[in-house]
Short mmCIF file of C-alpha atoms in Angstrom, two decimals:
data_model
loop_
_atom_site.label_atom_id
_atom_site.label_comp_id
_atom_site.label_asym_id
_atom_site.label_seq_id
_atom_site.Cartn_x
_atom_site.Cartn_y
_atom_site.Cartn_z
CA MET A 16 0.00 0.00 0.00
CA GLY A 17 1.35 3.40 -0.94
CA SER A 18 4.11 2.08 -3.19
CA LYS A 19 4.65 -0.47 -5.93
CA SER A 20 4.85 -4.07 -4.77
CA VAL A 21 5.95 -7.41 -6.16
CA ILE A 22 3.26 -10.03 -5.57
CA ILE A 23 4.93 -13.27 -4.57
CA PRO A 24 3.60 -16.62 -5.90
CA PRO A 25 1.92 -18.78 -3.23
CA LEU A 26 4.44 -21.62 -3.56
CA GLN A 27 7.19 -19.33 -2.26
CA LEU A 28 5.15 -17.85 0.57
CA HIS A 29 6.29 -20.09 3.42
CA LYS A 30 9.97 -19.89 2.60
CA ILE A 31 10.01 -16.11 2.31
CA LEU A 32 7.86 -15.32 5.35
CA ASN A 33 10.07 -17.44 7.59
CA LYS A 34 13.29 -15.70 6.66
CA PRO A 35 15.02 -13.70 9.42
CA GLU A 36 14.46 -9.96 9.80
CA ASP A 37 17.86 -9.09 8.35
CA GLU A 38 16.74 -10.68 5.07
CA ILE A 39 13.00 -9.95 4.93
CA GLU A 40 11.78 -7.05 7.05
CA ALA A 41 8.21 -6.90 8.41
CA MET A 42 7.76 -4.23 11.09
CA ASP A 43 8.77 -1.19 9.04
CA SER A 44 6.49 -2.37 6.22
CA GLN A 45 3.57 -2.63 8.58
CA ASN A 46 4.34 0.80 10.02
CA GLU A 47 4.37 2.16 6.47
CA THR A 48 0.92 0.67 5.91
CA LEU A 49 -0.32 2.55 8.98
CA GLN A 50 1.80 5.59 8.11
CA ALA A 51 2.78 5.41 11.76
CA SER A 52 5.01 8.47 11.71
CA TYR A 53 1.86 10.55 11.07
CA THR A 54 -0.92 8.53 12.71
CA ILE A 55 0.88 7.21 15.83
CA GLN A 56 3.77 9.70 15.85
CA ASP A 57 5.63 8.50 18.95
CA LYS A 58 8.46 6.35 17.58
CA GLU A 59 8.97 4.78 20.98
CA ILE A 60 5.50 3.24 20.56
CA TYR A 61 5.68 1.85 17.05
CA VAL A 62 9.36 0.83 17.03
CA ASN A 63 9.84 -0.40 20.59
CA SER A 64 6.54 -2.27 20.81
CA ILE A 65 7.05 -3.99 24.17
CA HIS A 66 3.30 -3.80 24.77
CA PHE A 67 2.85 -6.65 22.31
CA ASN A 68 5.01 -8.87 24.51
CA VAL A 69 2.04 -9.24 26.83
CA VAL A 70 0.04 -10.73 23.95
CA ASN A 71 2.71 -13.32 23.22
CA LYS A 72 3.10 -14.18 26.87
CA GLN A 73 0.38 -13.52 29.43
CA LEU A 74 -2.70 -12.98 27.26
CA THR A 75 -2.37 -16.20 25.27
CA ARG A 76 -1.24 -18.24 28.25
CA ASP A 77 -4.01 -17.03 30.55
CA ILE A 78 -7.00 -17.27 28.22
CA PRO A 79 -8.69 -19.82 30.55
CA SER A 80 -8.74 -17.21 33.32
CA PHE A 81 -10.74 -14.76 31.20
CA ILE A 82 -13.34 -16.93 29.50
CA GLU A 83 -16.08 -16.39 32.08
CA SER A 84 -15.53 -12.62 32.32
CA ILE A 85 -15.45 -12.31 28.51
CA ALA A 86 -18.75 -14.20 28.27
CA GLU A 87 -20.28 -11.97 30.95
CA GLU A 88 -19.12 -8.71 29.37
CA LEU A 89 -20.16 -9.53 25.83
CA ALA A 90 -23.60 -10.57 27.09
CA LEU A 91 -23.98 -7.19 28.78
CA GLY A 92 -22.76 -5.51 25.61
CA PHE A 93 -25.28 -7.25 23.37
CA GLU A 94 -28.08 -6.46 25.80
CA ARG A 95 -27.16 -2.79 25.71
CA TYR A 96 -26.54 -2.33 21.99
CA TRP A 97 -28.86 -4.94 20.46
CA GLY A 98 -31.45 -4.75 23.22
CA THR A 99 -33.65 -7.29 25.01
CA SER A 100 -36.89 -6.67 23.17
CA THR A 101 -38.47 -9.48 21.19
CA GLU A 102 -39.58 -6.92 18.58
CA TRP A 103 -37.47 -6.31 15.50
CA LYS A 104 -34.94 -3.49 15.81
CA THR A 105 -32.64 -1.95 13.19
CA VAL A 106 -29.04 -1.46 14.34
CA GLY A 107 -25.85 -0.32 12.67
CA ALA A 108 -23.58 -3.32 12.19
CA TRP A 109 -20.32 -1.38 12.52
CA ASP A 110 -21.39 0.82 15.40
CA THR A 111 -22.84 -1.90 17.61
CA CYS A 112 -20.26 -4.60 16.90
CA GLN A 113 -17.36 -2.23 17.52
CA LYS A 114 -18.85 -1.14 20.84
CA ILE A 115 -19.43 -4.74 21.95
CA VAL A 116 -15.92 -5.82 20.94
CA ALA A 117 -14.31 -2.74 22.55
CA ARG A 118 -16.17 -3.32 25.78
CA THR A 119 -15.28 -7.02 25.87
CA ALA A 120 -11.59 -6.58 25.04
CA ASN A 121 -11.15 -3.83 27.60
CA ARG A 122 -12.64 -6.05 30.30
CA VAL A 123 -9.39 -8.01 29.91
CA PHE A 124 -7.16 -5.00 29.29
CA LEU A 125 -8.41 -2.66 32.03
CA GLY A 126 -11.15 -4.25 34.14
CA THR A 127 -14.82 -3.46 34.67
CA ALA A 128 -14.61 0.26 35.47
CA LEU A 129 -12.99 1.46 32.26
CA CYS A 130 -14.48 -1.19 29.96
CA ARG A 131 -17.87 0.38 30.71
CA ASN A 132 -16.74 3.99 30.42
CA ASP A 133 -18.65 5.24 27.37
CA VAL A 134 -16.38 8.23 26.74
CA PHE A 135 -13.25 6.08 26.80
CA LEU A 136 -14.77 3.40 24.58
CA ASP A 137 -16.09 5.92 22.07
CA HIS A 138 -12.78 7.73 21.65
CA SER A 139 -10.72 4.53 21.64
CA ARG A 140 -12.82 3.28 18.70
CA LYS A 141 -12.45 6.60 16.91
CA TYR A 142 -8.71 6.58 17.56
CA ALA A 143 -8.45 3.17 15.91
CA LEU A 144 -10.44 4.39 12.90
CA SER A 145 -8.27 7.51 12.67
CA VAL A 146 -5.09 5.43 12.60
CA PHE A 147 -6.26 2.69 10.24
CA GLY A 148 -8.34 4.96 8.03
CA GLY A 149 -5.78 7.73 8.14
CA GLY A 150 -3.04 5.36 7.06
CA ILE A 151 -5.10 4.33 4.04
CA VAL A 152 -5.80 7.92 3.03
CA ILE A 153 -2.16 9.01 3.41
CA ASN A 154 -1.03 6.04 1.33
CA THR A 155 -3.27 7.15 -1.53
CA THR A 156 -1.84 10.67 -1.47
CA PRO A 157 0.97 11.90 -3.75
CA SER A 158 4.27 12.09 -1.89
CA ILE A 159 4.47 15.88 -2.12
CA LEU A 160 1.16 16.24 -0.24
CA LYS A 161 1.74 13.54 2.39
CA PRO A 162 3.32 15.83 5.02
CA ILE A 163 0.36 18.21 4.88
CA LEU A 164 -2.36 15.56 4.91
CA GLY A 165 -0.41 13.42 7.39
CA TYR A 166 -0.21 16.35 9.80
CA LEU A 167 -3.97 16.97 9.57
CA ILE A 168 -4.83 13.29 10.06
CA GLY A 169 -2.38 13.14 12.94
CA LEU A 170 -4.27 15.98 14.61
CA GLU A 171 -7.52 14.01 14.42
CA ALA A 172 -5.91 10.84 15.80
CA ASN A 173 -4.24 12.80 18.60
CA ARG A 174 -7.54 14.43 19.54
CA HIS A 175 -9.08 11.05 20.33
CA LEU A 176 -5.86 9.80 21.91
CA ALA A 177 -5.76 12.82 24.23
CA VAL A 178 -9.26 12.09 25.54
CA CYS A 179 -8.34 8.48 26.22
CA LYS A 180 -5.08 9.45 27.90
CA LYS A 181 -6.87 11.91 30.16
CA ILE A 182 -8.97 9.01 31.43
CA LEU A 183 -6.15 6.45 31.52
CA ILE A 184 -3.25 8.39 33.03
CA PRO A 185 -4.69 8.75 36.58
CA VAL A 186 -5.39 5.00 36.57
CA VAL A 187 -1.85 4.27 35.35
CA GLU A 188 -0.32 6.61 37.93
CA GLU A 189 -2.19 4.93 40.76
CA ARG A 190 -1.19 1.50 39.47
CA LEU A 191 2.48 2.52 39.17
CA LYS A 192 2.45 3.95 42.67
CA ASN A 193 1.07 0.73 44.16
CA THR A 194 3.36 -1.48 42.07
CA ILE A 195 6.47 0.42 43.21
CA GLN A 196 5.33 0.43 46.82
CA LEU A 197 4.70 -3.32 46.77
CA SER A 198 8.13 -3.84 45.24
CA ASN A 199 9.73 -1.85 48.06
CA ASP A 200 7.52 -3.22 50.82
CA PRO A 201 6.39 -6.86 50.53
CA ASP A 202 4.00 -6.28 53.46
CA PHE A 203 2.09 -3.61 51.54
CA LYS A 204 -1.56 -4.70 51.45
CA TRP A 205 -2.28 -4.60 47.75
CA THR A 206 -2.93 -7.34 45.23
CA PRO A 207 -1.97 -6.38 41.65
CA PRO A 208 -4.97 -6.61 39.32
CA TYR A 209 -4.80 -9.32 36.69
CA ASP A 210 -5.08 -7.32 33.48
CA ALA A 211 -3.09 -6.05 30.50
CA LEU A 212 -2.25 -2.76 32.21
CA GLN A 213 -0.42 -4.61 34.97
CA TRP A 214 1.33 -6.84 32.44
CA ILE A 215 2.59 -3.81 30.52
CA ILE A 216 3.93 -2.27 33.74
CA GLU A 217 5.74 -5.54 34.48
CA GLU A 218 7.22 -5.54 30.97
CA CYS A 219 8.41 -1.97 31.52
CA GLU A 220 10.10 -3.08 34.75
CA LYS A 221 12.07 -5.70 32.83
CA THR A 222 13.57 -3.08 30.52
CA THR A 223 15.20 -1.18 33.46
CA ASP A 224 14.67 1.92 31.31
CA PRO A 225 13.22 4.73 33.51
CA LYS A 226 11.45 6.45 30.62
CA GLN A 227 9.25 3.38 30.13
CA PHE A 228 7.50 4.27 33.40
CA ASN A 229 6.11 7.48 31.94
CA PRO A 230 2.33 7.17 32.57
CA ALA A 231 1.51 8.83 29.23
CA LEU A 232 3.70 6.30 27.42
CA ILE A 233 2.06 3.36 29.19
CA ALA A 234 -1.37 4.81 28.40
CA HIS A 235 -0.41 5.04 24.73
CA ARG A 236 0.76 1.42 24.79
CA LEU A 237 -2.66 0.40 26.11
CA MET A 238 -4.25 2.27 23.23
CA MET A 239 -2.13 0.27 20.79
CA LEU A 240 -3.56 -2.95 22.21
CA ASN A 241 -7.02 -1.45 21.66
CA LEU A 242 -6.04 -0.43 18.16
CA VAL A 243 -5.07 -3.89 16.92
CA SER A 244 -7.68 -5.91 18.83
CA VAL A 245 -10.89 -3.92 18.51
CA HIS A 246 -10.77 -2.89 14.86
CA THR A 247 -9.81 -6.24 13.33
CA THR A 248 -12.08 -8.33 15.56
CA SER A 249 -15.04 -6.04 14.87
CA ASN A 250 -14.43 -6.32 11.13
CA THR A 251 -14.42 -10.11 11.36
CA LEU A 252 -17.51 -10.31 13.58
CA ILE A 253 -19.52 -8.15 11.18
CA ASN A 254 -18.48 -10.28 8.21
CA VAL A 255 -19.45 -13.47 10.07
CA ILE A 256 -22.91 -12.06 10.77
CA LEU A 257 -23.39 -10.89 7.18
CA ASP A 258 -22.13 -14.15 5.66
CA LEU A 259 -24.11 -16.37 8.03
CA TYR A 260 -27.43 -14.56 7.89
CA SER A 261 -27.38 -14.14 4.12
CA SER A 262 -26.95 -17.90 3.68
CA PRO A 263 -30.15 -19.67 2.60
CA PRO A 264 -32.14 -20.99 5.59
CA SER A 265 -32.12 -24.35 3.83
CA SER A 266 -28.38 -24.56 4.44
CA GLY A 267 -29.08 -25.59 8.02
CA PHE A 268 -26.18 -23.51 9.34
CA LEU A 269 -28.17 -21.73 12.07
CA ASP A 270 -29.83 -24.93 13.29
CA GLY A 271 -26.46 -26.69 13.34
CA LEU A 272 -24.81 -23.88 15.25
CA TYR A 273 -27.64 -23.62 17.76
CA GLU A 274 -27.57 -27.36 18.40
CA GLU A 275 -23.82 -27.33 18.97
CA CYS A 276 -23.82 -24.29 21.27
CA THR A 277 -26.71 -25.59 23.35
CA ARG A 278 -25.19 -29.06 23.68
CA VAL A 279 -21.69 -27.87 24.53
CA LEU A 280 -22.90 -25.33 27.10
CA ALA A 281 -25.15 -27.93 28.76
CA ASP A 282 -22.22 -30.36 28.93
CA SER A 283 -20.27 -27.59 30.71
CA ASP A 284 -23.01 -27.12 33.34
CA GLY A 285 -24.10 -23.83 31.76
CA VAL A 286 -20.73 -22.12 32.22
CA TRP A 287 -18.34 -21.30 29.41
CA THR A 288 -14.80 -22.58 29.95
CA LYS A 289 -11.79 -22.85 27.67
CA HIS A 290 -12.51 -26.55 27.19
CA ALA A 291 -16.13 -25.84 26.29
CA VAL A 292 -15.12 -23.16 23.77
CA SER A 293 -12.66 -25.60 22.21
CA GLN A 294 -15.60 -27.95 21.50
CA LEU A 295 -17.38 -25.36 19.32
CA TYR A 296 -16.15 -26.86 16.06
CA ARG A 297 -18.97 -25.53 13.88
CA VAL A 298 -18.69 -22.03 15.36
CA ASP A 299 -14.94 -22.09 14.79
CA SER A 300 -15.45 -23.28 11.22
CA THR A 301 -18.01 -20.53 10.56
CA ILE A 302 -15.56 -17.83 11.65
CA ARG A 303 -12.65 -19.34 9.71
CA GLU A 304 -14.79 -19.72 6.59
CA SER A 305 -15.95 -16.10 6.84
CA MET A 306 -12.33 -14.93 7.12
CA ARG A 307 -11.56 -16.98 4.02
CA PHE A 308 -14.63 -16.00 2.00
CA SER A 309 -14.72 -12.33 3.04
CA ALA A 310 -10.99 -11.74 3.28
CA PHE A 311 -9.91 -8.28 4.45
CA GLY A 312 -7.78 -7.63 1.38
CA ILE A 313 -6.82 -8.59 -2.13
CA VAL A 314 -3.18 -8.81 -1.10
CA ALA A 315 -1.71 -8.92 2.40
CA LEU A 316 1.34 -9.44 4.60
CA PRO A 317 3.55 -6.58 3.39
CA ARG A 318 7.28 -7.20 3.64
CA ARG A 319 10.42 -5.55 2.30
CA VAL A 320 13.65 -7.08 1.04
CA ASN A 321 16.25 -6.21 3.65
CA SER A 322 19.30 -8.22 2.62
CA PRO A 323 22.06 -6.26 0.81
CA GLU A 324 22.35 -9.22 -1.57
CA GLY A 325 18.65 -9.03 -2.37
CA LEU A 326 16.13 -11.88 -2.46
CA GLU A 327 16.55 -14.77 -4.87
CA LEU A 328 13.26 -16.25 -6.08
CA ASP A 329 12.73 -19.80 -7.25
CA ASP A 330 13.26 -18.81 -10.87
CA LYS A 331 16.71 -17.41 -9.89
CA SER A 332 15.64 -13.80 -10.42
CA ILE A 333 16.91 -11.36 -7.80
CA LEU A 334 14.79 -8.72 -6.10
CA PRO A 335 17.08 -5.94 -4.82
CA LYS A 336 17.07 -4.57 -1.29
CA GLY A 337 14.18 -2.20 -0.62
CA VAL A 338 11.64 -3.90 -2.89
CA ARG A 339 8.24 -4.24 -1.27
CA LEU A 340 6.57 -7.67 -1.29
CA THR A 341 2.95 -8.70 -0.83
CA PHE A 342 1.08 -11.99 -1.11
CA PRO A 343 -2.16 -12.71 -3.05
CA MET A 344 -4.47 -13.51 -0.15
CA GLN A 345 -7.76 -13.29 -2.04
CA ALA A 346 -6.49 -15.45 -4.90
CA ILE A 347 -5.26 -18.08 -2.43
CA HIS A 348 -8.48 -18.03 -0.41
CA GLN A 349 -10.58 -18.46 -3.56
CA ASP A 350 -8.43 -21.06 -5.28
CA GLU A 351 -10.50 -24.13 -6.19
CA ALA A 352 -7.40 -26.30 -5.74
CA PHE A 353 -7.40 -25.42 -2.05
CA TYR A 354 -11.11 -24.86 -1.45
CA PRO A 355 -13.62 -26.70 -3.68
CA ASN A 356 -16.59 -24.49 -4.57
CA ALA A 357 -14.52 -21.59 -3.25
CA GLN A 358 -16.95 -18.89 -4.42
CA LYS A 359 -19.59 -20.15 -1.99
CA PHE A 360 -19.76 -19.47 1.75
CA ASP A 361 -19.92 -22.86 3.46
CA ALA A 362 -20.03 -22.31 7.22
CA PHE A 363 -19.17 -25.93 8.04
CA ARG A 364 -16.41 -26.31 5.44
CA PHE A 365 -13.78 -26.96 8.11
CA SER A 366 -15.87 -28.74 10.76
CA ARG A 367 -17.70 -31.17 8.47
CA PRO A 368 -14.67 -33.33 7.59
CA TYR A 369 -13.73 -33.52 11.27
CA GLU A 370 -17.22 -34.36 12.51
CA THR A 371 -17.79 -37.04 9.87
CA LYS A 372 -14.46 -38.73 10.67
CA ARG A 373 -14.28 -38.07 14.41
CA ALA A 374 -13.73 -41.77 15.04
CA ASP A 375 -10.28 -41.35 13.50
CA ILE A 376 -8.29 -40.55 16.66
CA ASN A 377 -5.38 -39.31 14.57
CA ARG A 378 -7.46 -36.64 12.87
CA LYS A 379 -6.98 -33.21 14.42
CA PHE A 380 -9.45 -30.35 14.00
CA GLU A 381 -7.92 -27.44 12.10
CA SER A 382 -9.10 -24.51 14.18
CA GLY A 383 -9.41 -20.93 13.03
CA ASP A 384 -6.17 -19.89 14.70
CA THR A 385 -4.18 -22.50 12.76
CA ILE A 386 -1.61 -20.95 10.43
CA THR A 387 -1.33 -22.54 6.99
CA ASP A 388 -0.01 -21.49 3.60
CA THR A 389 -3.56 -21.47 2.22
CA PHE A 390 -5.20 -19.41 5.00
CA LEU A 391 -3.66 -16.00 5.58
CA ALA A 392 -6.22 -14.13 7.67
CA PHE A 393 -3.92 -14.26 10.71
CA GLY A 394 -0.72 -13.92 8.74
CA ASN A 395 1.99 -16.49 8.27
CA GLY A 396 5.59 -17.14 9.19
CA ARG A 397 7.64 -15.39 11.84
CA HIS A 398 5.21 -12.50 12.26
CA ALA A 399 1.90 -14.37 12.35
CA CYS A 400 -0.66 -12.59 14.55
CA PRO A 401 0.18 -13.37 18.21
CA GLY A 402 -3.30 -12.34 19.36
CA ARG A 403 -5.14 -14.84 17.17
CA PHE A 404 -5.78 -17.29 20.02
CA PHE A 405 -7.44 -14.64 22.18
CA ALA A 406 -9.34 -13.23 19.19
CA MET A 407 -10.75 -16.64 18.21
CA HIS A 408 -11.95 -17.41 21.74
CA GLU A 409 -13.54 -13.98 21.95
CA MET A 410 -15.27 -14.30 18.56
CA LYS A 411 -16.45 -17.86 19.21
CA LEU A 412 -18.14 -16.74 22.41
CA MET A 413 -19.74 -13.80 20.57
CA VAL A 414 -21.08 -15.94 17.72
CA ALA A 415 -22.36 -18.53 20.20
CA HIS A 416 -24.14 -15.78 22.14
CA VAL A 417 -25.79 -14.37 19.01
CA VAL A 418 -26.96 -17.79 17.81
CA GLN A 419 -28.38 -18.74 21.18
CA ASN A 420 -29.98 -15.45 22.17
CA TYR A 421 -30.87 -13.44 19.06
CA GLU A 422 -32.59 -13.66 15.72
CA VAL A 423 -31.02 -11.71 12.88
CA GLU A 424 -33.33 -11.08 9.94
CA TYR A 425 -32.41 -13.10 6.85
CA MET A 426 -30.72 -11.06 4.12
CA PRO A 427 -31.54 -12.50 0.65
CA THR A 428 -28.45 -10.74 -0.71
CA ARG A 429 -25.24 -10.37 1.24
CA PRO A 430 -24.49 -6.64 1.69
CA PRO A 431 -21.52 -5.86 -0.56
CA MET A 432 -18.04 -5.18 0.73
CA GLU A 433 -16.41 -1.83 0.11
CA HIS A 434 -12.99 -1.62 -1.53
CA LEU A 435 -10.22 0.88 -0.93
CA MET A 436 -6.97 0.13 -2.68
CA GLU A 437 -6.24 -3.52 -1.82
CA LEU A 438 -8.44 -3.52 1.31
CA LYS A 439 -11.97 -4.91 1.63
CA TYR A 440 -14.32 -4.23 4.52
CA PRO A 441 -18.06 -4.22 5.34
CA ALA A 442 -19.76 -0.99 4.32
CA ILE A 443 -19.82 1.43 7.26
CA ALA A 444 -23.53 2.16 6.66
CA THR A 445 -24.56 -1.52 6.79
CA GLN A 446 -27.63 -2.08 8.95
CA ILE A 447 -29.15 -5.31 10.22
CA ARG A 448 -32.41 -6.13 11.95
CA VAL A 449 -32.25 -8.04 15.21
CA ARG A 450 -34.49 -9.14 18.06
CA ARG A 451 -34.08 -11.14 21.22
CA LYS A 452 -35.30 -14.72 20.97
CA LYS A 453 -38.54 -15.20 22.83
CA SER A 454 -37.24 -18.42 24.37
CA VAL A 455 -34.66 -16.38 26.31
CA GLY A 456 -37.48 -15.04 28.43
CA LEU A 457 -36.55 -11.35 28.46
CA LYS A 458 -38.87 -8.52 27.49
#
């Protein structure tokens, strides 16, 4: 995005994406996609991204600890934004799904107080849109105009960031104070909260760099977690809803999902656990299939040749240092050789083979967070998305909640995706009609 790219053939994807950073560079390419120098601005944030260490470590490892609170928060979110009435209601897909996802993610990041703060949630969503959307706009702009437009877009992003920081900094300061006091006095009566804010503070401690304890810097790092988790998960959730509820009722997808969710939850004594979520094979397949069918871009995974000797391709041609690379995600996801009847959304594409051959004890279910060379929604190689395990658990619980508790009016035609450069996303104005299922017993 923003410059010419060489699209790499799929057969060379795995080899190239697993090369070391000194040969194939990833982070600077991704920062270029976001135009981070304009949209994020603080180089300490987008170059020294220690906040993502907590995703690789604590967040993924401790998913079982958060399942129940995630389920509780998303249920409250759906009740608020989709309602509890059994009468049909029109809602904005983007607006409501983003609010539900933001609220749920921040339950894990910051706890109950801030995850329900409407001002914080509103401006954190708008900050994410300013960064992602701003990056797209800057990339479409002629180089001579980029500094001017980048400055203006940066002002908009910073406006939302400033509101969020004003809310976050007092919380961070209090947390830092207690953390330092506990470190100096083991008898201090304070138990560190179990959330992403505390994990980031602990990561900052490991650096032994005093500037990392700047409350404004820590607050900005929290906003980066919001940035990458809320926007992408919301986009996927909306696509799942649009793909699923525009499928013909005769497909049996909704009945199959409802049966699975009801059975699995009953087997878990009515409480969602990590084990129970892992048994949602059809839900998992529905999400994975939507990410395949409604991929977020035509090409993806930007990289840049970093080796002074260049990159030698299989045909012995050499791409010199500095050349930008991308990979044909849409073509791979719609290749009949990989996915028979690839132009059709088949919610149970990935669960059906497993369920029909479950007696084969050697057959393993290929879950949505599995990285393969033919499924690129979560990336591939050394820089595959570290948050994919958390995101899949979160989305599976959301889809299960919708299927069990709501009706979404059937859409005879799937609302079209919008295109901007190589990106694809649900139209911002997309509306859906929803109502609470009468069997839930709420008015």
